[in-house]
Tab-separated table of C-alpha atoms in Angstrom:
chain	number	residue	atom	x	y	z
A	24	UNK	CA	-68.986	-88.805	44.874
A	25	UNK	CA	-71.141	-89.357	47.997
A	26	UNK	CA	-70.856	-92.572	50.044
A	27	UNK	CA	-73.892	-93.336	52.117
A	28	UNK	CA	-73.350	-93.855	55.495
A	29	UNK	CA	-75.337	-94.166	58.921
A	30	UNK	CA	-74.735	-94.541	62.503
A	31	UNK	CA	-75.140	-98.365	62.401
A	32	UNK	CA	-72.575	-98.413	58.953
A	33	UNK	CA	-70.227	-95.849	59.523
A	34	UNK	CA	-66.369	-95.455	57.588
A	35	UNK	CA	-63.125	-96.277	59.225
A	36	UNK	CA	-60.740	-93.286	59.502
A	37	UNK	CA	-58.827	-94.941	57.357
A	38	UNK	CA	-61.187	-95.764	54.492
A	39	UNK	CA	-62.089	-92.196	55.129
A	40	UNK	CA	-58.857	-90.747	54.647
A	41	UNK	CA	-58.310	-92.888	51.749
A	42	UNK	CA	-61.627	-91.683	49.993
A	43	UNK	CA	-60.115	-88.277	50.493
A	44	UNK	CA	-57.070	-89.173	49.090
A	45	UNK	CA	-58.854	-90.591	45.853
A	46	UNK	CA	-60.739	-87.361	45.694
A	47	UNK	CA	-58.054	-85.018	45.780
A	48	UNK	CA	-56.224	-87.126	43.209
A	49	UNK	CA	-58.013	-86.801	40.936
A	50	UNK	CA	-57.849	-82.857	41.075
A	51	UNK	CA	-55.049	-82.408	39.032
A	52	UNK	CA	-52.300	-79.825	38.856
A	53	UNK	CA	-53.242	-76.568	39.314
A	54	UNK	CA	-51.625	-72.965	39.573
A	55	UNK	CA	-51.901	-71.182	42.818
A	56	UNK	CA	-50.781	-67.880	44.252
A	57	UNK	CA	-49.817	-66.843	47.651
A	58	UNK	CA	-47.122	-64.960	49.816
A	59	UNK	CA	-44.371	-67.691	51.013
A	60	UNK	CA	-44.402	-67.102	55.286
A	61	UNK	CA	-41.691	-70.007	55.634
A	62	UNK	CA	-39.074	-71.547	54.192
A	63	UNK	CA	-37.222	-74.648	55.040
A	64	UNK	CA	-34.057	-75.452	53.180
A	65	UNK	CA	-32.326	-78.302	55.297
A	66	UNK	CA	-28.513	-79.098	54.085
A	67	UNK	CA	-28.753	-82.103	51.687
A	68	UNK	CA	-32.050	-82.620	51.845
A	69	UNK	CA	-33.638	-83.009	48.385
A	70	UNK	CA	-37.410	-81.736	49.239
A	71	UNK	CA	-37.958	-78.216	50.404
A	72	UNK	CA	-40.489	-77.378	52.546
A	73	UNK	CA	-42.496	-74.181	52.074
A	74	UNK	CA	-45.653	-72.527	53.758
A	75	UNK	CA	-47.760	-70.528	50.771
A	76	UNK	CA	-50.316	-68.186	52.924
A	77	UNK	CA	-52.842	-65.976	51.539
A	78	UNK	CA	-52.840	-62.878	52.930
A	79	UNK	CA	-56.255	-61.785	52.052
A	80	UNK	CA	-58.247	-64.434	54.093
A	81	UNK	CA	-55.524	-65.705	56.659
A	82	UNK	CA	-55.166	-69.092	54.801
A	83	UNK	CA	-52.176	-71.036	54.070
A	84	UNK	CA	-50.889	-74.654	52.948
A	85	UNK	CA	-48.175	-76.816	52.975
A	86	UNK	CA	-46.041	-77.155	49.985
A	87	UNK	CA	-43.025	-79.030	48.793
A	88	UNK	CA	-40.845	-79.325	45.973
A	89	UNK	CA	-37.729	-80.952	44.727
A	90	UNK	CA	-34.554	-79.053	45.844
A	91	UNK	CA	-33.450	-78.634	41.905
A	92	UNK	CA	-37.676	-77.147	41.396
A	93	UNK	CA	-36.425	-74.597	44.357
A	94	UNK	CA	-32.825	-74.219	43.350
A	95	UNK	CA	-34.515	-72.429	39.857
A	96	UNK	CA	-35.328	-69.862	41.362
A	97	UNK	CA	-33.836	-69.265	44.933
A	98	UNK	CA	-32.011	-66.295	44.352
A	99	UNK	CA	-35.207	-64.491	43.685
A	100	UNK	CA	-37.356	-65.984	46.032
A	101	UNK	CA	-37.559	-65.814	49.909
A	102	UNK	CA	-39.365	-65.643	52.751
A	103	UNK	CA	-42.476	-62.848	52.345
A	104	UNK	CA	-42.429	-63.129	48.070
A	105	UNK	CA	-45.380	-63.668	46.156
A	106	UNK	CA	-45.328	-66.464	43.487
A	107	UNK	CA	-47.064	-68.519	41.457
A	108	UNK	CA	-46.339	-72.470	41.880
A	109	UNK	CA	-47.872	-75.357	39.235
A	110	UNK	CA	-48.380	-78.111	42.066
A	111	UNK	CA	-50.680	-81.054	42.783
A	112	UNK	CA	-52.840	-81.240	45.806
A	113	UNK	CA	-51.811	-84.541	47.478
A	114	UNK	CA	-52.935	-86.429	50.889
A	115	UNK	CA	-51.082	-87.490	53.391
A	116	UNK	CA	-53.284	-89.790	54.580
A	117	UNK	CA	-51.754	-91.132	57.885
A	118	UNK	CA	-51.901	-87.962	59.607
A	119	UNK	CA	-54.708	-86.782	57.261
A	120	UNK	CA	-52.694	-83.899	55.992
A	121	UNK	CA	-53.424	-81.769	53.068
A	122	UNK	CA	-50.239	-80.221	50.877
A	123	UNK	CA	-49.293	-79.282	47.310
A	124	UNK	CA	-46.226	-80.859	45.467
A	125	UNK	CA	-44.999	-78.065	43.298
A	126	UNK	CA	-43.175	-78.823	40.048
A	127	UNK	CA	-42.593	-75.260	39.078
A	128	UNK	CA	-42.049	-71.829	41.077
A	129	UNK	CA	-42.378	-68.547	39.195
A	130	UNK	CA	-42.030	-65.322	41.241
A	131	UNK	CA	-44.445	-62.675	40.925
A	132	UNK	CA	-42.665	-59.814	39.244
A	133	UNK	CA	-43.321	-56.042	40.221
A	134	UNK	CA	-44.848	-55.549	36.508
A	135	UNK	CA	-47.324	-58.104	36.672
A	136	UNK	CA	-48.346	-56.973	40.422
A	137	UNK	CA	-49.000	-53.385	38.601
A	138	UNK	CA	-51.054	-55.297	36.129
A	139	UNK	CA	-52.618	-57.130	38.414
A	140	UNK	CA	-53.778	-53.942	40.863
A	141	UNK	CA	-54.728	-51.763	37.712
A	142	UNK	CA	-57.088	-54.469	36.869
A	143	UNK	CA	-58.447	-54.383	40.570
A	144	UNK	CA	-58.722	-50.690	40.558
A	145	UNK	CA	-60.605	-50.815	37.288
A	146	UNK	CA	-63.182	-53.689	38.840
A	147	UNK	CA	-63.778	-51.334	41.760
A	148	UNK	CA	-63.774	-48.402	40.511
A	149	UNK	CA	-66.842	-49.751	38.170
A	150	UNK	CA	-68.382	-50.795	41.206
A	151	UNK	CA	-68.631	-46.978	42.305
A	152	UNK	CA	-66.478	-47.195	45.601
A	153	UNK	CA	-64.091	-44.491	44.174
A	154	UNK	CA	-66.673	-42.197	43.332
A	155	UNK	CA	-66.677	-38.374	44.792
A	156	UNK	CA	-69.786	-38.611	46.433
A	157	UNK	CA	-69.357	-41.676	48.219
A	158	UNK	CA	-66.266	-39.401	49.811
A	159	UNK	CA	-67.553	-38.677	53.793
A	160	UNK	CA	-66.408	-35.368	54.954
A	161	UNK	CA	-64.105	-34.741	57.844
A	162	UNK	CA	-65.257	-33.063	60.804
A	163	UNK	CA	-64.017	-29.412	61.494
A	164	UNK	CA	-62.573	-30.832	65.376
A	165	UNK	CA	-62.610	-34.248	65.852
A	166	UNK	CA	-62.854	-35.211	69.508
A	167	UNK	CA	-61.172	-38.786	69.169
A	168	UNK	CA	-58.639	-39.980	66.305
A	169	UNK	CA	-58.864	-43.802	65.535
A	170	UNK	CA	-54.781	-44.645	64.045
A	171	UNK	CA	-53.925	-47.931	62.740
A	172	UNK	CA	-50.350	-48.273	62.556
A	173	UNK	CA	-47.142	-50.482	62.803
A	174	UNK	CA	-46.446	-50.573	66.621
A	175	UNK	CA	-43.570	-47.831	67.595
A	176	UNK	CA	-43.182	-46.505	63.827
A	177	UNK	CA	-42.271	-43.412	62.732
A	178	UNK	CA	-45.894	-43.328	61.144
A	179	UNK	CA	-47.261	-43.448	64.457
A	180	UNK	CA	-44.660	-40.683	65.820
A	181	UNK	CA	-45.161	-38.507	63.678
A	182	UNK	CA	-49.197	-38.354	63.792
A	183	UNK	CA	-49.217	-38.232	67.291
A	184	UNK	CA	-46.600	-35.402	67.704
A	185	UNK	CA	-47.902	-33.359	64.752
A	186	UNK	CA	-51.947	-33.505	65.671
A	187	UNK	CA	-50.777	-32.707	69.632
A	188	UNK	CA	-48.518	-29.838	68.288
A	189	UNK	CA	-51.427	-28.107	66.692
A	190	UNK	CA	-54.313	-29.171	69.392
A	191	UNK	CA	-53.051	-30.511	72.323
A	192	UNK	CA	-56.717	-31.559	73.843
A	193	UNK	CA	-57.055	-34.299	71.044
A	194	UNK	CA	-57.079	-37.864	72.123
A	195	UNK	CA	-56.111	-40.923	70.250
A	196	UNK	CA	-57.513	-44.620	70.073
A	197	UNK	CA	-54.486	-46.546	68.887
A	198	UNK	CA	-54.531	-49.917	67.061
A	199	UNK	CA	-50.854	-51.598	66.383
A	200	UNK	CA	-50.733	-53.579	63.558
A	201	UNK	CA	-48.654	-55.412	61.467
A	202	UNK	CA	-48.213	-53.186	58.069
A	203	UNK	CA	-46.609	-55.439	55.487
A	204	UNK	CA	-46.265	-59.331	55.461
A	205	UNK	CA	-49.035	-62.308	55.662
A	206	UNK	CA	-50.419	-61.121	58.801
A	207	UNK	CA	-51.081	-57.358	57.587
A	208	UNK	CA	-54.317	-57.520	55.753
A	209	UNK	CA	-56.794	-59.264	58.200
A	210	UNK	CA	-55.115	-57.044	61.051
A	211	UNK	CA	-55.437	-53.879	59.278
A	212	UNK	CA	-59.170	-54.677	58.680
A	213	UNK	CA	-59.757	-55.908	61.722
A	214	UNK	CA	-58.311	-52.965	63.471
A	215	UNK	CA	-60.756	-50.391	60.964
A	216	UNK	CA	-63.612	-52.240	61.704
A	217	UNK	CA	-63.041	-52.236	65.596
A	218	UNK	CA	-62.904	-48.163	65.668
A	219	UNK	CA	-65.238	-47.694	63.435
A	220	UNK	CA	-67.708	-49.561	65.706
A	221	UNK	CA	-66.504	-46.791	68.695
A	222	UNK	CA	-69.452	-44.557	68.188
A	223	UNK	CA	-67.012	-41.466	70.095
A	224	UNK	CA	-64.331	-41.761	66.827
A	225	UNK	CA	-64.866	-39.285	65.051
A	226	UNK	CA	-62.315	-39.955	62.054
A	227	UNK	CA	-59.973	-43.049	61.360
A	228	UNK	CA	-56.387	-42.637	60.088
A	229	UNK	CA	-54.795	-45.626	58.436
A	230	UNK	CA	-51.081	-44.931	58.516
A	231	UNK	CA	-47.495	-46.381	57.365
A	232	UNK	CA	-44.275	-45.247	56.300
A	233	UNK	CA	-42.611	-45.757	52.556
A	234	UNK	CA	-41.549	-49.122	51.005
A	235	UNK	CA	-41.019	-50.729	48.262
A	236	UNK	CA	-44.273	-52.052	45.885
A	237	UNK	CA	-44.224	-55.360	47.643
A	238	UNK	CA	-44.188	-53.811	50.774
A	239	UNK	CA	-47.346	-51.577	50.190
A	240	UNK	CA	-49.316	-54.522	48.669
A	241	UNK	CA	-51.760	-55.085	51.638
A	242	UNK	CA	-52.642	-51.344	51.418
A	243	UNK	CA	-54.184	-52.185	47.828
A	244	UNK	CA	-55.814	-55.741	48.804
A	245	UNK	CA	-59.439	-56.052	47.706
A	246	UNK	CA	-61.014	-57.172	51.053
A	247	UNK	CA	-59.374	-54.029	53.201
A	248	UNK	CA	-60.638	-51.642	50.233
A	249	UNK	CA	-63.956	-53.207	50.784
A	250	UNK	CA	-63.535	-52.659	54.321
A	251	UNK	CA	-62.880	-48.873	54.343
A	252	UNK	CA	-65.688	-48.684	51.602
A	253	UNK	CA	-68.381	-49.498	54.287
A	254	UNK	CA	-67.361	-47.625	57.299
A	255	UNK	CA	-69.423	-45.082	58.466
A	256	UNK	CA	-66.694	-43.257	59.936
A	257	UNK	CA	-64.660	-40.999	57.289
A	258	UNK	CA	-61.577	-42.740	56.590
A	259	UNK	CA	-57.927	-40.944	55.876
A	260	UNK	CA	-54.972	-42.946	53.887
A	261	UNK	CA	-51.481	-41.981	54.864
A	262	UNK	CA	-49.585	-44.443	52.948
A	263	UNK	CA	-46.181	-44.561	52.443
A	264	UNK	CA	-44.999	-41.350	50.710
A	265	UNK	CA	-45.582	-39.147	47.684
A	266	UNK	CA	-45.083	-41.580	44.805
A	267	UNK	CA	-46.934	-44.119	46.777
A	268	UNK	CA	-50.446	-44.991	45.640
A	269	UNK	CA	-51.874	-48.273	46.998
A	270	UNK	CA	-55.731	-48.777	45.882
A	271	UNK	CA	-56.524	-47.189	49.647
A	272	UNK	CA	-56.037	-44.080	48.816
A	273	UNK	CA	-58.950	-44.068	46.154
A	274	UNK	CA	-61.702	-45.528	48.448
A	275	UNK	CA	-60.583	-42.965	51.802
A	276	UNK	CA	-62.179	-40.263	52.132
A	277	UNK	CA	-58.830	-38.469	52.430
A	278	UNK	CA	-55.926	-38.874	50.772
A	279	UNK	CA	-52.329	-37.772	52.476
A	280	UNK	CA	-49.206	-37.667	51.088
A	281	UNK	CA	-47.385	-38.825	54.174
A	282	UNK	CA	-48.803	-39.111	58.077
A	283	UNK	CA	-47.406	-35.870	58.966
A	284	UNK	CA	-49.593	-34.641	56.399
A	285	UNK	CA	-52.698	-37.140	57.556
A	286	UNK	CA	-52.276	-35.112	61.130
A	287	UNK	CA	-52.138	-31.778	59.712
A	288	UNK	CA	-55.336	-32.514	57.761
A	289	UNK	CA	-56.984	-34.101	60.362
A	290	UNK	CA	-56.593	-31.644	63.205
A	291	UNK	CA	-56.730	-27.726	62.976
A	292	UNK	CA	-53.662	-26.297	64.337
A	293	UNK	CA	-55.080	-23.967	67.500
A	294	UNK	CA	-52.844	-21.249	66.499
A	295	UNK	CA	-53.819	-20.611	63.320
A	296	UNK	CA	-57.483	-21.429	64.789
A	297	UNK	CA	-56.984	-18.336	67.569
A	298	UNK	CA	-55.638	-15.942	64.902
A	299	UNK	CA	-58.597	-16.303	63.085
A	300	UNK	CA	-60.539	-16.063	65.252
A	301	UNK	CA	-58.720	-12.460	66.019
A	302	UNK	CA	-59.244	-11.578	62.572
A	303	UNK	CA	-63.022	-12.230	62.518
A	304	UNK	CA	-63.372	-10.491	66.196
A	305	UNK	CA	-61.677	-7.382	64.575
A	306	UNK	CA	-63.627	-7.531	61.474
A	307	UNK	CA	-66.581	-7.957	63.319
A	308	UNK	CA	-65.602	-5.060	65.371
A	309	UNK	CA	-64.702	-2.945	62.643
A	310	UNK	CA	-68.498	-4.029	60.586
A	311	UNK	CA	-70.232	-2.848	63.760
A	312	UNK	CA	-68.577	0.305	64.234
A	313	UNK	CA	-69.116	1.890	60.618
A	314	UNK	CA	-72.580	0.494	60.846
A	315	UNK	CA	-72.758	2.703	64.141
A	316	UNK	CA	-70.949	5.485	62.494
A	317	UNK	CA	-73.032	5.260	59.296
A	318	UNK	CA	-76.271	5.451	61.252
A	319	UNK	CA	-75.093	8.164	63.202
A	320	UNK	CA	-73.999	10.415	60.292
A	321	UNK	CA	-78.006	9.767	58.669
A	322	UNK	CA	-79.290	10.647	62.200
A	323	UNK	CA	-77.661	14.350	62.739
A	324	UNK	CA	-78.206	15.010	58.775
A	325	UNK	CA	-82.337	13.975	59.473
A	326	UNK	CA	-81.686	16.229	62.740
A	327	UNK	CA	-80.042	18.909	60.929
A	328	UNK	CA	-83.424	19.414	58.557
A	329	UNK	CA	-85.418	22.542	59.078
A	330	UNK	CA	-88.341	20.392	59.910
A	331	UNK	CA	-86.549	18.902	62.856
A	332	UNK	CA	-84.987	22.259	63.902
A	333	UNK	CA	-88.642	23.991	64.096
A	334	UNK	CA	-91.223	20.827	64.597
A	335	UNK	CA	-93.976	23.847	64.912
A	336	UNK	CA	-93.265	25.690	61.764
A	337	UNK	CA	-95.299	23.397	59.480
A	338	UNK	CA	-97.726	23.819	61.683
A	339	UNK	CA	-97.898	27.545	61.720
A	340	UNK	CA	-97.222	27.719	58.136
A	341	UNK	CA	-100.170	25.489	57.681
A	342	UNK	CA	-102.598	27.273	60.490
A	343	UNK	CA	-102.168	30.759	58.195
A	344	UNK	CA	-103.355	28.668	55.034
A	345	UNK	CA	-105.914	27.132	57.212
A	346	UNK	CA	-107.045	30.733	58.430
A	347	UNK	CA	-107.030	32.308	54.878
A	348	UNK	CA	-109.099	29.450	53.543
A	349	UNK	CA	-111.589	29.897	55.925
A	350	UNK	CA	-112.319	33.407	55.602
A	351	UNK	CA	-111.979	33.263	51.730
A	352	UNK	CA	-114.999	30.554	52.741
A	353	UNK	CA	-116.683	32.732	54.839
A	354	UNK	CA	-116.653	35.397	52.785
A	355	UNK	CA	-117.654	33.074	49.746
A	356	UNK	CA	-120.552	31.632	51.696
A	357	UNK	CA	-121.845	34.925	52.934
A	358	UNK	CA	-121.942	35.748	49.413
A	359	UNK	CA	-124.078	33.440	48.152
A	360	UNK	CA	-126.385	33.778	51.446
A	361	UNK	CA	-127.140	37.625	50.301
A	362	UNK	CA	-127.725	36.672	46.806
A	363	UNK	CA	-129.886	33.636	47.664
A	364	UNK	CA	-131.568	36.512	50.151
A	365	UNK	CA	-131.946	38.897	47.342
A	366	UNK	CA	-132.974	36.715	45.150
A	367	UNK	CA	-135.278	35.465	47.763
A	368	UNK	CA	-136.915	38.457	48.544
A	369	UNK	CA	-137.744	39.437	44.882
A	370	UNK	CA	-139.663	36.108	44.225
A	371	UNK	CA	-141.149	36.462	47.434
A	372	UNK	CA	-142.403	40.126	46.637
A	373	UNK	CA	-143.562	38.532	43.010
A	374	UNK	CA	-145.554	35.827	44.622
A	375	UNK	CA	-147.131	38.502	47.082
A	376	UNK	CA	-147.924	40.569	43.642
A	377	UNK	CA	-149.545	37.646	41.943
A	378	UNK	CA	-151.427	36.190	44.722
A	379	UNK	CA	-155.009	36.015	44.954
A	380	UNK	CA	-155.053	37.332	48.259
A	381	UNK	CA	-153.397	40.911	47.052
A	382	UNK	CA	-156.126	40.945	44.141
A	383	UNK	CA	-158.830	40.510	46.818
A	384	UNK	CA	-157.314	43.765	49.230
A	385	UNK	CA	-157.616	45.761	45.865
A	386	UNK	CA	-161.405	45.681	45.761
A	387	UNK	CA	-162.206	42.297	43.922
A	388	UNK	CA	-164.691	39.283	45.291
A	389	UNK	CA	-164.302	35.484	44.099
A	390	UNK	CA	-167.974	33.864	44.003
A	391	UNK	CA	-168.429	30.274	44.520
A	392	UNK	CA	-171.262	28.371	43.837
A	393	UNK	CA	-172.360	25.855	46.925
A	394	UNK	CA	-170.373	22.856	45.532
A	395	UNK	CA	-167.029	25.590	45.749
A	396	UNK	CA	-166.823	25.779	42.254
A	397	UNK	CA	-165.403	28.936	41.248
A	398	UNK	CA	-168.354	31.059	39.058
A	399	UNK	CA	-166.084	32.472	36.086
A	400	UNK	CA	-168.775	33.389	33.335
A	401	UNK	CA	-172.528	34.670	33.986
A	402	UNK	CA	-174.033	31.900	32.139
A	403	UNK	CA	-172.761	29.541	34.882
A	404	UNK	CA	-175.368	31.078	37.426
A	405	UNK	CA	-178.811	30.149	37.409
A	406	UNK	CA	-181.319	32.900	38.418
A	407	UNK	CA	-182.157	32.972	42.290
A	408	UNK	CA	-178.982	30.920	43.041
A	409	UNK	CA	-177.162	31.435	46.264
A	410	UNK	CA	-173.498	32.410	45.374
A	411	UNK	CA	-170.644	33.048	48.169
A	412	UNK	CA	-168.691	35.691	48.149
A	413	UNK	CA	-165.229	35.896	49.188
A	414	UNK	CA	-163.408	38.992	49.789
A	415	UNK	CA	-160.343	40.196	51.780
A	416	UNK	CA	-161.848	41.096	54.822
A	417	UNK	CA	-164.045	37.668	54.657
A	418	UNK	CA	-167.017	36.073	52.612
A	419	UNK	CA	-171.123	36.261	52.345
A	420	UNK	CA	-173.950	34.874	50.575
A	421	UNK	CA	-175.126	36.708	48.050
A	422	UNK	CA	-177.985	35.819	45.173
A	423	UNK	CA	-178.441	36.113	41.693
A	424	UNK	CA	-181.328	38.180	40.306
A	425	UNK	CA	-183.387	37.163	37.927
A	426	UNK	CA	-182.663	39.734	34.904
A	427	UNK	CA	-180.181	37.542	33.456
A	428	UNK	CA	-176.244	37.577	33.512
A	429	UNK	CA	-174.712	41.222	33.978
A	430	UNK	CA	-171.881	40.709	31.715
A	431	UNK	CA	-174.470	39.523	28.703
A	432	UNK	CA	-176.100	43.121	29.310
A	433	UNK	CA	-172.809	45.167	29.808
A	434	UNK	CA	-171.467	43.773	26.685
């Protein structure tokens, strides 16, 4: 409920604490899940003090319970165990402190943990966080590798030694974090985000040795899975051994069965690469040599052809053919000219024979009237009409007499 206050009408601390206590009392009992980080069982004391922590969000709350409530689970519950508590929130007004009064404590079994992980796995897969198309390829030769692992752990030693044995020039940016317990999730998330923010880091390896299901729970935490899914840098999961399969394996861009396997998959072996280069160089040399030899054989075959041995042979053969064709053309053209000349001579003779000039040379004359009209009949000429007579040697003027046409008389 809201309280009306102002700077002129404030509430005393005690009243605020009393109000908070009233609000909390109305909350009632709730079931709470968390991990026990501190456990205090004083000899002879009737109350047990616990600290219950949420590993994902780094939040803790104090829990108190009667000794008989805790004794029922004392054999299976210790620091680091995950439990479910039925408790009622309580407010301690003198110190302004919130705590939980537990009425029942239940340990979270492995089967229940696995069932919850399976539900979380299905939910995250439905969002597409495990989709293959989200996987980023690893660089062939990373210059700087980010490594998230426990301090002085076997996982750190395996990754560093194997990677440097395969490629001595490789460099690492190491972040040592807690890999189990209540502080594991926030520290691993922070380390991954720090390495992802470094531009020079080419790939990130999250490594841890084997362990129980409870030990590997931080690497199935939803907060860590989402942090890895949001990385721009490729992430390699190297958690535990072959049977272990935390959710980090599904969201990572590459899963390695062990930290040693991660080093082998991330860093190429310098000896193998040198051998591969040598093989490729030999293959290239053989291919180039085979190509040169094939071209040399083709060139020798081309040079062995008759036209290449005697290049002028084709010209000489064609020259004889050209000469024969030219002679044939000349003979054919001569025959055609001779025939045309003979025909022209005959035609000329015929033309000359039929020419009027030839007729005139035989003693004939052509009479023409004054208008140039040729006289063809006696009745075309009038008596006393002047005519022009044309003969072979020239022409002269004649006059018709008055006796009438000669042709008429002769007939």
